[in-house]
PDB file of C-alpha atoms in Angstrom:
ATOM      1  CA  MET A   1      -3.978 -15.366 -20.264  1.00 28.00           C
ATOM      2  CA  THR A   2      -7.150 -13.876 -18.806  1.00 34.00           C
ATOM      3  CA  VAL A   3      -8.289 -15.530 -15.573  1.00 36.00           C
ATOM      4  CA  PRO A   4     -10.605 -14.576 -12.708  1.00 45.00           C
ATOM      5  CA  LEU A   5      -8.462 -13.292  -9.892  1.00 44.00           C
ATOM      6  CA  SER A   6      -9.861 -15.778  -7.378  1.00 45.00           C
ATOM      7  CA  SER A   7      -9.656 -18.925  -9.528  1.00 52.00           C
ATOM      8  CA  MET A   8      -5.939 -19.681  -9.868  1.00 56.00           C
ATOM      9  CA  PRO A   9      -4.101 -20.644  -6.648  1.00 73.00           C
ATOM     10  CA  LEU A  10      -0.791 -18.889  -6.183  1.00 86.00           C
ATOM     11  CA  ASP A  11       2.204 -19.917  -4.146  1.00 90.00           C
ATOM     12  CA  LEU A  12       3.419 -17.256  -1.733  1.00 93.00           C
ATOM     13  CA  ARG A  13       6.924 -18.033  -0.584  1.00 92.00           C
ATOM     14  CA  PRO A  14       8.326 -16.644   2.684  1.00 90.00           C
ATOM     15  CA  ASP A  15      10.905 -14.646   0.712  1.00 91.00           C
ATOM     16  CA  GLU A  16       8.334 -12.870  -1.493  1.00 93.00           C
ATOM     17  CA  VAL A  17       5.875 -10.004  -1.272  1.00 96.00           C
ATOM     18  CA  HIS A  18       3.236  -9.738  -4.011  1.00 96.00           C
ATOM     19  CA  VAL A  19       1.664  -6.395  -4.906  1.00 97.00           C
ATOM     20  CA  TRP A  20      -1.534  -6.204  -6.982  1.00 97.00           C
ATOM     21  CA  ILE A  21      -2.350  -2.875  -8.628  1.00 97.00           C
ATOM     22  CA  VAL A  22      -5.682  -1.731 -10.063  1.00 97.00           C
ATOM     23  CA  GLU A  23      -7.013   1.485 -11.624  1.00 97.00           C
ATOM     24  CA  PRO A  24     -10.549   1.814 -10.180  1.00 97.00           C
ATOM     25  CA  GLU A  25     -11.701   4.714 -12.350  1.00 94.00           C
ATOM     26  CA  ARG A  26     -11.024   2.687 -15.500  1.00 94.00           C
ATOM     27  CA  ILE A  27     -13.474  -0.028 -14.450  1.00 95.00           C
ATOM     28  CA  ASP A  28     -16.924   0.953 -15.697  1.00 93.00           C
ATOM     29  CA  ASP A  29     -18.518  -2.399 -16.522  1.00 94.00           C
ATOM     30  CA  PRO A  30     -21.756  -2.488 -14.439  1.00 94.00           C
ATOM     31  CA  ARG A  31     -21.549  -6.269 -14.167  1.00 94.00           C
ATOM     32  CA  LEU A  32     -18.105  -6.109 -12.616  1.00 95.00           C
ATOM     33  CA  LEU A  33     -19.077  -3.350 -10.209  1.00 96.00           C
ATOM     34  CA  GLU A  34     -22.136  -5.324  -9.063  1.00 96.00           C
ATOM     35  CA  ALA A  35     -19.985  -8.418  -8.631  1.00 96.00           C
ATOM     36  CA  TYR A  36     -17.580  -6.435  -6.448  1.00 97.00           C
ATOM     37  CA  LYS A  37     -20.400  -5.063  -4.328  1.00 96.00           C
ATOM     38  CA  ALA A  38     -21.713  -8.567  -3.681  1.00 96.00           C
ATOM     39  CA  LEU A  39     -18.376  -9.459  -2.074  1.00 97.00           C
ATOM     40  CA  LEU A  40     -18.414  -6.701   0.542  1.00 97.00           C
ATOM     41  CA  ASP A  41     -19.844  -7.194   4.002  1.00 96.00           C
ATOM     42  CA  THR A  42     -22.554  -4.986   5.484  1.00 96.00           C
ATOM     43  CA  GLY A  43     -20.120  -2.608   7.155  1.00 95.00           C
ATOM     44  CA  GLU A  44     -18.088  -2.133   3.990  1.00 96.00           C
ATOM     45  CA  ARG A  45     -21.189  -1.381   1.930  1.00 96.00           C
ATOM     46  CA  GLU A  46     -22.271   1.214   4.463  1.00 96.00           C
ATOM     47  CA  ARG A  47     -18.859   2.876   4.466  1.00 95.00           C
ATOM     48  CA  GLN A  48     -18.878   2.950   0.675  1.00 96.00           C
ATOM     49  CA  ARG A  49     -22.245   4.717   0.622  1.00 95.00           C
ATOM     50  CA  ARG A  50     -20.946   7.456   2.933  1.00 95.00           C
ATOM     51  CA  PHE A  51     -18.553   8.836   0.324  1.00 94.00           C
ATOM     52  CA  HIS A  52     -20.012  11.934  -1.299  1.00 92.00           C
ATOM     53  CA  PHE A  53     -18.290  11.654  -4.697  1.00 93.00           C
ATOM     54  CA  GLU A  54     -18.927   8.755  -7.047  1.00 93.00           C
ATOM     55  CA  ARG A  55     -15.219   8.337  -7.827  1.00 92.00           C
ATOM     56  CA  HIS A  56     -14.458   7.842  -4.136  1.00 94.00           C
ATOM     57  CA  GLN A  57     -17.264   5.309  -3.843  1.00 96.00           C
ATOM     58  CA  ARG A  58     -15.737   3.432  -6.772  1.00 96.00           C
ATOM     59  CA  GLN A  59     -12.243   3.609  -5.307  1.00 96.00           C
ATOM     60  CA  TYR A  60     -13.493   2.112  -2.073  1.00 97.00           C
ATOM     61  CA  LEU A  61     -15.551  -0.578  -3.822  1.00 97.00           C
ATOM     62  CA  VAL A  62     -12.841  -1.729  -6.218  1.00 97.00           C
ATOM     63  CA  SER A  63      -9.994  -1.609  -3.701  1.00 97.00           C
ATOM     64  CA  HIS A  64     -11.858  -3.582  -1.032  1.00 97.00           C
ATOM     65  CA  ALA A  65     -13.048  -6.140  -3.562  1.00 97.00           C
ATOM     66  CA  LEU A  66      -9.417  -6.384  -4.671  1.00 97.00           C
ATOM     67  CA  VAL A  67      -8.378  -7.264  -1.113  1.00 97.00           C
ATOM     68  CA  ARG A  68     -10.917 -10.074  -0.826  1.00 97.00           C
ATOM     69  CA  LEU A  69     -10.248 -11.523  -4.263  1.00 96.00           C
ATOM     70  CA  THR A  70      -6.492 -11.296  -3.820  1.00 96.00           C
ATOM     71  CA  LEU A  71      -6.490 -13.050  -0.451  1.00 97.00           C
ATOM     72  CA  SER A  72      -8.527 -15.848  -2.009  1.00 95.00           C
ATOM     73  CA  ARG A  73      -5.687 -16.396  -4.465  1.00 94.00           C
ATOM     74  CA  TYR A  74      -3.542 -17.638  -1.585  1.00 95.00           C
ATOM     75  CA  ALA A  75      -5.938 -19.414   0.793  1.00 94.00           C
ATOM     76  CA  PRO A  76      -9.047 -21.599   0.287  1.00 93.00           C
ATOM     77  CA  VAL A  77     -11.514 -18.978   1.517  1.00 95.00           C
ATOM     78  CA  ALA A  78     -14.338 -17.538  -0.594  1.00 95.00           C
ATOM     79  CA  PRO A  79     -13.823 -13.795  -1.245  1.00 96.00           C
ATOM     80  CA  GLU A  80     -17.060 -12.847   0.513  1.00 96.00           C
ATOM     81  CA  ALA A  81     -16.173 -15.013   3.542  1.00 97.00           C
ATOM     82  CA  TRP A  82     -13.106 -13.063   4.703  1.00 97.00           C
ATOM     83  CA  ARG A  83     -13.552 -11.295   8.031  1.00 97.00           C
ATOM     84  CA  PHE A  84     -11.317  -8.573   9.429  1.00 96.00           C
ATOM     85  CA  VAL A  85     -10.774  -6.964  12.805  1.00 94.00           C
ATOM     86  CA  PRO A  86      -8.980  -3.607  13.292  1.00 90.00           C
ATOM     87  CA  ASN A  87      -6.296  -3.066  15.896  1.00 87.00           C
ATOM     88  CA  GLU A  88      -6.422  -0.052  18.216  1.00 84.00           C
ATOM     89  CA  TYR A  89      -5.031   2.157  15.420  1.00 83.00           C
ATOM     90  CA  GLY A  90      -7.473   0.933  12.782  1.00 84.00           C
ATOM     91  CA  ARG A  91      -5.235  -1.468  10.880  1.00 88.00           C
ATOM     92  CA  PRO A  92      -7.282  -4.530   9.812  1.00 93.00           C
ATOM     93  CA  ALA A  93      -6.103  -8.094  10.379  1.00 93.00           C
ATOM     94  CA  ILE A  94      -7.582 -11.353   9.120  1.00 96.00           C
ATOM     95  CA  VAL A  95      -9.894 -13.229  11.474  1.00 96.00           C
ATOM     96  CA  GLY A  96      -9.346 -16.999  11.418  1.00 94.00           C
ATOM     97  CA  PRO A  97      -6.449 -19.428  10.952  1.00 95.00           C
ATOM     98  CA  GLU A  98      -5.269 -17.729   7.749  1.00 95.00           C
ATOM     99  CA  GLY A  99      -4.483 -14.641   9.806  1.00 93.00           C
ATOM    100  CA  GLN A 100      -1.716 -16.562  11.550  1.00 93.00           C
ATOM    101  CA  TRP A 101       0.435 -16.473   8.422  1.00 95.00           C
ATOM    102  CA  LEU A 102      -1.171 -14.305   5.713  1.00 96.00           C
ATOM    103  CA  ARG A 103      -0.518 -10.557   5.922  1.00 96.00           C
ATOM    104  CA  PHE A 104      -1.869  -7.778   3.720  1.00 97.00           C
ATOM    105  CA  ASN A 105      -1.979  -4.028   3.452  1.00 97.00           C
ATOM    106  CA  LEU A 106      -4.195  -1.844   1.265  1.00 97.00           C
ATOM    107  CA  SER A 107      -3.653   1.664  -0.049  1.00 97.00           C
ATOM    108  CA  HIS A 108      -5.630   3.707  -2.563  1.00 96.00           C
ATOM    109  CA  THR A 109      -5.661   7.213  -3.983  1.00 96.00           C
ATOM    110  CA  ASP A 110      -7.194   8.974  -6.983  1.00 95.00           C
ATOM    111  CA  GLY A 111      -6.534   6.835 -10.037  1.00 95.00           C
ATOM    112  CA  MET A 112      -4.959   3.789  -8.440  1.00 97.00           C
ATOM    113  CA  ALA A 113      -5.116   1.242  -5.615  1.00 98.00           C
ATOM    114  CA  LEU A 114      -2.837  -1.566  -4.498  1.00 98.00           C
ATOM    115  CA  VAL A 115      -2.780  -4.406  -2.022  1.00 98.00           C
ATOM    116  CA  ALA A 116       0.436  -6.034  -0.810  1.00 98.00           C
ATOM    117  CA  VAL A 117       0.460  -9.587   0.581  1.00 97.00           C
ATOM    118  CA  GLY A 118       3.160 -11.555   2.350  1.00 96.00           C
ATOM    119  CA  ARG A 119       3.711 -14.653   4.438  1.00 94.00           C
ATOM    120  CA  ASP A 120       4.648 -14.202   8.117  1.00 92.00           C
ATOM    121  CA  VAL A 121       6.046 -10.717   7.486  1.00 92.00           C
ATOM    122  CA  ASP A 122       5.006  -7.332   8.888  1.00 93.00           C
ATOM    123  CA  LEU A 123       4.419  -5.124   5.871  1.00 95.00           C
ATOM    124  CA  GLY A 124       3.005  -1.753   4.929  1.00 97.00           C
ATOM    125  CA  ALA A 125       2.168  -0.179   1.580  1.00 97.00           C
ATOM    126  CA  ASP A 126       1.289   3.298   0.398  1.00 98.00           C
ATOM    127  CA  ILE A 127       0.411   4.870  -2.943  1.00 98.00           C
ATOM    128  CA  GLU A 128      -0.132   8.570  -3.585  1.00 97.00           C
ATOM    129  CA  ASP A 129      -1.264  10.760  -6.440  1.00 96.00           C
ATOM    130  CA  ALA A 130       1.643  13.168  -6.787  1.00 94.00           C
ATOM    131  CA  GLU A 131      -0.503  15.530  -8.875  1.00 91.00           C
ATOM    132  CA  ARG A 132      -3.065  16.093  -6.138  1.00 89.00           C
ATOM    133  CA  PRO A 133      -3.479  19.726  -5.048  1.00 86.00           C
ATOM    134  CA  GLY A 134      -2.264  20.965  -1.686  1.00 84.00           C
ATOM    135  CA  GLU A 135       0.875  21.737   0.250  1.00 82.00           C
ATOM    136  CA  THR A 136       3.832  19.406   0.098  1.00 85.00           C
ATOM    137  CA  VAL A 137       7.210  20.858   1.016  1.00 87.00           C
ATOM    138  CA  GLU A 138       5.540  23.057   3.631  1.00 90.00           C
ATOM    139  CA  ILE A 139       4.241  19.911   5.336  1.00 92.00           C
ATOM    140  CA  ALA A 140       7.746  18.457   5.355  1.00 94.00           C
ATOM    141  CA  ASP A 141       9.069  21.521   7.160  1.00 92.00           C
ATOM    142  CA  HIS A 142       6.737  20.814  10.077  1.00 91.00           C
ATOM    143  CA  TYR A 143       6.648  17.016  10.233  1.00 93.00           C
ATOM    144  CA  PHE A 144       9.668  15.400   8.561  1.00 96.00           C
ATOM    145  CA  ALA A 145      13.051  14.569  10.070  1.00 96.00           C
ATOM    146  CA  LYS A 146      15.595  17.376   9.876  1.00 95.00           C
ATOM    147  CA  THR A 147      17.824  15.377   7.531  1.00 96.00           C
ATOM    148  CA  GLU A 148      14.912  14.876   5.132  1.00 97.00           C
ATOM    149  CA  VAL A 149      13.982  18.555   5.186  1.00 96.00           C
ATOM    150  CA  GLN A 150      17.585  19.542   4.490  1.00 96.00           C
ATOM    151  CA  ALA A 151      17.871  17.066   1.601  1.00 96.00           C
ATOM    152  CA  LEU A 152      14.513  18.173   0.206  1.00 95.00           C
ATOM    153  CA  ARG A 153      15.342  21.874   0.372  1.00 94.00           C
ATOM    154  CA  SER A 154      18.719  21.307  -1.280  1.00 96.00           C
ATOM    155  CA  LEU A 155      17.056  20.056  -4.466  1.00 96.00           C
ATOM    156  CA  PRO A 156      16.032  22.342  -7.333  1.00 96.00           C
ATOM    157  CA  LYS A 157      12.526  23.627  -6.730  1.00 93.00           C
ATOM    158  CA  GLU A 158      11.082  21.637  -9.631  1.00 93.00           C
ATOM    159  CA  ARG A 159      12.321  18.374  -8.014  1.00 94.00           C
ATOM    160  CA  GLN A 160      11.061  19.025  -4.509  1.00 94.00           C
ATOM    161  CA  ARG A 161       7.455  17.938  -4.988  1.00 94.00           C
ATOM    162  CA  GLU A 162       8.499  14.568  -6.442  1.00 95.00           C
ATOM    163  CA  ARG A 163      10.953  13.967  -3.601  1.00 96.00           C
ATOM    164  CA  PHE A 164       8.295  14.930  -1.046  1.00 96.00           C
ATOM    165  CA  PHE A 165       6.053  12.082  -2.241  1.00 97.00           C
ATOM    166  CA  GLU A 166       8.971   9.664  -2.222  1.00 97.00           C
ATOM    167  CA  TYR A 167       9.509  10.472   1.442  1.00 97.00           C
ATOM    168  CA  TRP A 168       5.796  10.552   2.246  1.00 96.00           C
ATOM    169  CA  THR A 169       5.006   7.131   0.776  1.00 97.00           C
ATOM    170  CA  LEU A 170       7.986   5.566   2.518  1.00 98.00           C
ATOM    171  CA  LYS A 171       6.962   7.067   5.847  1.00 97.00           C
ATOM    172  CA  GLU A 172       3.358   5.929   5.419  1.00 96.00           C
ATOM    173  CA  ALA A 173       4.490   2.426   4.474  1.00 97.00           C
ATOM    174  CA  TYR A 174       6.719   2.207   7.547  1.00 97.00           C
ATOM    175  CA  ILE A 175       4.118   3.346  10.076  1.00 95.00           C
ATOM    176  CA  LYS A 176       1.556   1.010   8.495  1.00 95.00           C
ATOM    177  CA  ALA A 177       4.008  -1.900   8.753  1.00 95.00           C
ATOM    178  CA  ARG A 178       4.442  -1.065  12.426  1.00 93.00           C
ATOM    179  CA  GLY A 179       0.641  -1.126  12.793  1.00 89.00           C
ATOM    180  CA  ALA A 180       0.638   2.061  14.843  1.00 82.00           C
ATOM    181  CA  GLY A 181      -0.420   4.655  12.289  1.00 78.00           C
ATOM    182  CA  LEU A 182       0.240   8.322  12.941  1.00 77.00           C
ATOM    183  CA  SER A 183       0.839   7.636  16.633  1.00 82.00           C
ATOM    184  CA  LEU A 184       4.462   7.323  15.482  1.00 90.00           C
ATOM    185  CA  PRO A 185       6.114  10.762  15.187  1.00 93.00           C
ATOM    186  CA  LEU A 186       7.173  11.368  11.600  1.00 95.00           C
ATOM    187  CA  ASP A 187      10.153  13.502  12.613  1.00 95.00           C
ATOM    188  CA  GLN A 188      11.778  10.713  14.651  1.00 96.00           C
ATOM    189  CA  PHE A 189      12.752   8.590  11.655  1.00 97.00           C
ATOM    190  CA  GLY A 190      14.217   9.626   8.341  1.00 97.00           C
ATOM    191  CA  PHE A 191      15.024   8.113   4.960  1.00 98.00           C
ATOM    192  CA  ASP A 192      18.213   8.357   2.960  1.00 97.00           C
ATOM    193  CA  LEU A 193      17.573   8.181  -0.790  1.00 96.00           C
ATOM    194  CA  VAL A 194      20.552   7.386  -3.001  1.00 93.00           C
ATOM    195  CA  PRO A 195      20.014   6.754  -6.751  1.00 89.00           C
ATOM    196  CA  GLY A 196      20.424   3.074  -7.605  1.00 89.00           C
ATOM    197  CA  GLN A 197      20.140   1.899  -3.992  1.00 92.00           C
ATOM    198  CA  MET A 198      17.267   0.743  -1.824  1.00 93.00           C
ATOM    199  CA  PRO A 199      16.102   3.419   0.631  1.00 97.00           C
ATOM    200  CA  GLY A 200      17.822   3.422   4.002  1.00 96.00           C
ATOM    201  CA  ILE A 201      16.242   4.470   7.287  1.00 97.00           C
ATOM    202  CA  SER A 202      17.616   5.961  10.500  1.00 96.00           C
ATOM    203  CA  PHE A 203      15.869   6.321  13.850  1.00 97.00           C
ATOM    204  CA  ASP A 204      15.850   8.692  16.765  1.00 94.00           C
ATOM    205  CA  PRO A 205      16.702   6.613  19.889  1.00 93.00           C
ATOM    206  CA  ARG A 206      13.171   7.266  21.170  1.00 91.00           C
ATOM    207  CA  MET A 207      11.780   5.130  18.324  1.00 93.00           C
ATOM    208  CA  ASN A 208      13.321   1.967  19.799  1.00 90.00           C
ATOM    209  CA  ASP A 209      13.796   0.390  16.367  1.00 94.00           C
ATOM    210  CA  LEU A 210      16.711  -0.951  14.316  1.00 93.00           C
ATOM    211  CA  PRO A 211      17.436   0.037  10.685  1.00 94.00           C
ATOM    212  CA  ASP A 212      18.881  -3.340   9.709  1.00 93.00           C
ATOM    213  CA  VAL A 213      15.620  -5.245  10.251  1.00 93.00           C
ATOM    214  CA  TRP A 214      13.755  -3.195   7.632  1.00 96.00           C
ATOM    215  CA  GLN A 215      13.630  -3.309   3.846  1.00 95.00           C
ATOM    216  CA  PHE A 216      11.984  -0.690   1.630  1.00 97.00           C
ATOM    217  CA  MET A 217      10.957  -0.601  -2.012  1.00 96.00           C
ATOM    218  CA  GLN A 218       9.789   2.223  -4.264  1.00 97.00           C
ATOM    219  CA  HIS A 219       7.812   1.992  -7.489  1.00 96.00           C
ATOM    220  CA  LYS A 220       6.179   4.368  -9.973  1.00 96.00           C
ATOM    221  CA  PRO A 221       3.215   2.477 -11.471  1.00 96.00           C
ATOM    222  CA  SER A 222       2.286   5.537 -13.549  1.00 96.00           C
ATOM    223  CA  ALA A 223       3.653   8.967 -14.359  1.00 95.00           C
ATOM    224  CA  ARG A 224       1.536  10.563 -11.632  1.00 95.00           C
ATOM    225  CA  HIS A 225       1.654   7.904  -8.915  1.00 97.00           C
ATOM    226  CA  GLN A 226       4.323   7.057  -6.343  1.00 97.00           C
ATOM    227  CA  ALA A 227       4.242   3.847  -4.300  1.00 98.00           C
ATOM    228  CA  ALA A 228       6.364   2.399  -1.508  1.00 98.00           C
ATOM    229  CA  LEU A 229       6.587  -0.795   0.541  1.00 98.00           C
ATOM    230  CA  ALA A 230       8.058  -1.479   3.953  1.00 97.00           C
ATOM    231  CA  PHE A 231       8.619  -4.857   5.573  1.00 94.00           C
ATOM    232  CA  ARG A 232      10.739  -6.493   8.217  1.00 90.00           C
ATOM    233  CA  ARG A 233      13.501  -8.570   6.699  1.00 79.00           C
ATOM    234  CA  PRO A 234      13.233 -12.337   7.212  1.00 70.00           C
ATOM    235  CA  ARG A 235      16.171 -14.000   8.869  1.00 71.00           C
ATOM    236  CA  SER A 236      17.244 -15.435   5.524  1.00 67.00           C
ATOM    237  CA  GLY A 237      17.797 -11.988   3.991  1.00 78.00           C
ATOM    238  CA  ALA A 238      16.069  -9.678   1.545  1.00 84.00           C
ATOM    239  CA  LEU A 239      12.640 -10.299   0.034  1.00 89.00           C
ATOM    240  CA  THR A 240      11.683 -10.223  -3.639  1.00 92.00           C
ATOM    241  CA  VAL A 241       8.770  -7.975  -4.613  1.00 95.00           C
ATOM    242  CA  ARG A 242       6.452  -8.853  -7.502  1.00 94.00           C
ATOM    243  CA  TRP A 243       4.436  -5.902  -8.828  1.00 95.00           C
ATOM    244  CA  GLN A 244       1.521  -6.790 -11.115  1.00 93.00           C
ATOM    245  CA  HIS A 245      -1.491  -5.004 -12.609  1.00 94.00           C
ATOM    246  CA  THR A 246      -4.932  -6.562 -12.695  1.00 94.00           C
ATOM    247  CA  VAL A 247      -8.640  -5.967 -13.203  1.00 94.00           C
ATOM    248  CA  PRO A 248     -10.352  -8.051 -10.480  1.00 93.00           C
ATOM    249  CA  LEU A 249     -12.468 -10.875 -11.918  1.00 92.00           C
ATOM    250  CA  ALA A 250     -11.718  -9.877 -15.491  1.00 84.00           C
ATOM    251  CA  GLY A 251      -8.246  -8.562 -16.068  1.00 59.00           C
ATOM    252  CA  ASP A 252      -5.199  -9.608 -17.941  1.00 47.00           C
ATOM    253  CA  MET A 253      -2.216  -9.587 -15.633  1.00 47.00           C
ATOM    254  CA  ALA A 254       0.649  -7.440 -16.828  1.00 47.00           C
ATOM    255  CA  PRO A 255       4.134  -9.023 -16.838  1.00 45.00           C
ATOM    256  CA  ILE A 256       5.548  -9.355 -13.347  1.00 45.00           C
ATOM    257  CA  ILE A 257       8.290  -6.932 -12.404  1.00 48.00           C
ATOM    258  CA  LYS A 258      10.734  -8.506  -9.964  1.00 47.00           C
ATOM    259  CA  THR A 259      12.740  -6.296  -7.653  1.00 50.00           C
ATOM    260  CA  ALA A 260      15.274  -7.832  -5.292  1.00 46.00           C
TER     261      ALA A 260
END
């Protein structure tokens, strides 16, 4: 069924995280794009205009409209009425009573954007275009944990780029969930990736964190994109993640994929 994203209230249980995925470059209806722009505040419109390339302007517009429309699926606030304040590392939080329980995290790259939402849970999300140009394994050599570099280098060369983005998205998701950005040293925590199992994490003692309180999820929403989520486990145990595709204000929702 086709419904406007902001019109159908959704229940968000404490043991769930919902992830909404959109492909900004596929949205070319001028009416939709104008509707998205009307939702942004003055600062967001100014930041959108600063992007040099049209595709980056569209990515920003669609992804930030997605945030506002998605949040309005869970709380009785008009999409244009949401207000956000960044912490000292730039991570935005909701201003108002909804911010006491509703959490979100946005990530976008060429071709795709996503927003993750949860109830009373610290969470982070990242999505990357694995076909983007630039160094990958060379970056790992300088910034990743030694165990990750060793595991990466032990793979056949044709598998290393894919594994790099698996590590990178997980690391980005974790530091975003912590709300501290790149102030956290990437070489002081490492992921263990075993086929068929959820990613595990280990910490250098200087990180002052515990592996057992974290849960991680990976997802490939397209052949070229890699996504990851990080969140602190609730006391009751693991969370369920619902991944779903949408076109804000117009789209059919793809079937939900549940991952325990």
